[in-house]
XYZ file of C-alpha atoms in Angstrom:
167
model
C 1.304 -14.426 -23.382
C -0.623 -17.041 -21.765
C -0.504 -17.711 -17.921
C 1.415 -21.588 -18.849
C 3.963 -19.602 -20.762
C 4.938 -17.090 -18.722
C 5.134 -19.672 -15.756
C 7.632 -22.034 -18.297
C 9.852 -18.804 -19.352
C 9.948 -17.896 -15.856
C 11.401 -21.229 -14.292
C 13.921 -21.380 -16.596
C 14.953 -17.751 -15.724
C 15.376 -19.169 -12.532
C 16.856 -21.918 -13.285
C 19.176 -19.934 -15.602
C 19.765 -17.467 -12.458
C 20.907 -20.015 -9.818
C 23.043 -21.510 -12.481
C 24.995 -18.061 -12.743
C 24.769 -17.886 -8.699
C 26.560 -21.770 -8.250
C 28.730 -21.592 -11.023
C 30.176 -17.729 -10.840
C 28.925 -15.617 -8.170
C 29.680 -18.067 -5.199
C 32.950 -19.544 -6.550
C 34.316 -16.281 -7.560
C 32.166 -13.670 -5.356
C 32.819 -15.511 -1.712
C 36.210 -15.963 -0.444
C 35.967 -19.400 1.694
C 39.294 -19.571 3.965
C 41.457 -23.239 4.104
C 40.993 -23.240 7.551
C 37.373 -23.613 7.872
C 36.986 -26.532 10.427
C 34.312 -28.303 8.405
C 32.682 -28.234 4.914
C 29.147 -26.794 7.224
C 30.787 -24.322 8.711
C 32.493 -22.564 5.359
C 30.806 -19.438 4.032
C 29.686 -21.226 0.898
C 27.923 -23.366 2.200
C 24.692 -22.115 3.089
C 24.600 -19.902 -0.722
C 25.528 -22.984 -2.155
C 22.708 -24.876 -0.339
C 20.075 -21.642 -1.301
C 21.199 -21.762 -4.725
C 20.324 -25.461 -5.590
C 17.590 -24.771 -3.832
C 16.571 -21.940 -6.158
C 16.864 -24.412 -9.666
C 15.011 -26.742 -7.707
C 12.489 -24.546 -7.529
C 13.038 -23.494 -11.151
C 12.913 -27.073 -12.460
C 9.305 -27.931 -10.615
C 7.633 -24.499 -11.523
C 9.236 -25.478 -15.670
C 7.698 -28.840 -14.910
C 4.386 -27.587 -13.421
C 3.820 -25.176 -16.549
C 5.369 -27.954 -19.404
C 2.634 -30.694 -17.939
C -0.222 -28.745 -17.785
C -2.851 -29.916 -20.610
C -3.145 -27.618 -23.425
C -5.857 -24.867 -23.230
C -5.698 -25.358 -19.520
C -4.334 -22.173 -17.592
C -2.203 -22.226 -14.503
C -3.911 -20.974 -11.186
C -2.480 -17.463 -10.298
C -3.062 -15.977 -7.139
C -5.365 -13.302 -8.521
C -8.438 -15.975 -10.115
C -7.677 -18.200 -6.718
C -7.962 -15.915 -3.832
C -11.085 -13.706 -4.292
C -10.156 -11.519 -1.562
C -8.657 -8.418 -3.606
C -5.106 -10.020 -3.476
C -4.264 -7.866 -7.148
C -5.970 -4.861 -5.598
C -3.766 -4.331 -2.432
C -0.423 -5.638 -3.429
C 1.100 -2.372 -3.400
C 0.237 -1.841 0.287
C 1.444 -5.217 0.588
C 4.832 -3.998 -0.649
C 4.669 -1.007 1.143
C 4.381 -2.892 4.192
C 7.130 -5.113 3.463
C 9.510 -2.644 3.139
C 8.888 -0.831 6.487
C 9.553 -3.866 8.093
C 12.933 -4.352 6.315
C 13.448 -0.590 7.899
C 12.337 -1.377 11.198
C 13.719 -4.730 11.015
C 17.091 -2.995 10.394
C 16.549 -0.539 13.631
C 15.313 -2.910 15.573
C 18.097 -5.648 15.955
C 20.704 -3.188 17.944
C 17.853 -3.002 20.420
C 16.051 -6.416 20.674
C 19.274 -8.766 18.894
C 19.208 -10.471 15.902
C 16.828 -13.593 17.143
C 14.178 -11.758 18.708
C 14.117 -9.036 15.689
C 13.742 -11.892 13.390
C 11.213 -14.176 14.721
C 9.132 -10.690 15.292
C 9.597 -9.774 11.736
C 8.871 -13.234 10.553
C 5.477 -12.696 12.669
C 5.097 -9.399 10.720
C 5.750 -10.979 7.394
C 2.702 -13.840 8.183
C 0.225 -11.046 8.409
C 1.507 -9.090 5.647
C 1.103 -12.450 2.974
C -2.112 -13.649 4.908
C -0.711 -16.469 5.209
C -3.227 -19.543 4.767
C -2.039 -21.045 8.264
C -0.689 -18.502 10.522
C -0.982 -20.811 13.996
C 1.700 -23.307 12.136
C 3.508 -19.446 11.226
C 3.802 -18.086 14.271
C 5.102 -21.604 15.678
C 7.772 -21.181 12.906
C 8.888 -17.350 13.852
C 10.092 -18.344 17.112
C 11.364 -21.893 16.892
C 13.204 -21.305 13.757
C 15.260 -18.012 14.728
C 15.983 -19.783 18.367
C 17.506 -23.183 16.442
C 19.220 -21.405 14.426
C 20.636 -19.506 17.319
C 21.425 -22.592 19.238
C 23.381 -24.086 16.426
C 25.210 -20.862 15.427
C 26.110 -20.021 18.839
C 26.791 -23.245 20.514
C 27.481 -25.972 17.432
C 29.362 -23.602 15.027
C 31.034 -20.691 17.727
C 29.421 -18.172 15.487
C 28.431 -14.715 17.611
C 25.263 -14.000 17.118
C 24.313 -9.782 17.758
C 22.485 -9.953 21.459
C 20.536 -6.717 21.988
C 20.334 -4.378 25.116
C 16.777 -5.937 26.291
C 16.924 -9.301 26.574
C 20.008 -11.883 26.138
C 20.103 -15.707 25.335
C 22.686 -18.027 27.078
């Protein structure tokens, strides 16, 4: 099966997957209470977001393979990087899933914000990711808004650890 093929059959899985996700899992698999103060703070909201997100993504990787010219294949990972990206993907994996562990171990100690942006710094030297400075700006600022808004928008609790506490 050629490389545009597999990439069309495999956006319309996803596509076909986030379609199961918005129209069973989240209106029959979360139970969203009547007295949720707004529509942002209900918990389908953020699946629902993630799950249109996830046919979006389906419908432009359907639309990348469907436009590309015949006889032209699309660029995989393996014929762009060069750097033995096929060769170490297991370690890769490996890798990934210690993290999950210590990531798991890690937040009754440090608290969910500083756990995350430190395994989101993990995660940017596991991929190699092609612009780690903008990364690493990323690990901490994102976890921290998110912590503002959770904690002092929404009144959600966020887990603190035993080192170091936010206001």
């Amino acid at each position: 099966m050629s490389t545009r093929t597999h990439e069309l059959f495999l956006g319309l899985l996803v596509m076909g997957l986030a379609g199961l996700l918005l129209a069973i899992a989240i209106p029959y698999g979360i139970v969203s209470p009547k007295s949720a103060r707004s529509l942002f703070l209900s918990p389908t909201f953020w699946p629902t977001i993630l799950g249109w997100l996830l046919a979006l993504s389906g419908a432009v990787m359907t639309c990348r393979a469907w436009m590309l010219p015949d006889g032209e294949e699309a660029a995989s990972p393996e014929t762009e990087s060069g750097d033995g990206f096929a060769t170490d993907s297991t370690g890769r994996i490996a890798a990934f899933a210690l993290l999950l562990v210590v990531y798991f171990l890690a937040i009754p100690l440090l608290g969910m914000v500083w756990t995350s942006a430190l395994a989101f710094a993990a995660l940017i030297a596991i991929t190699r990711a092609p612009h780690p400075v903008l990364g690493l700006v990323c690990a901490f600022v994102l976890p921290l808004a998110l912590y503002g808004f959770f904690n002092h928008v929404a009144g959600v609790a966020i887990p603190q650890g035993q080192i170091v506490r936010l206001p």
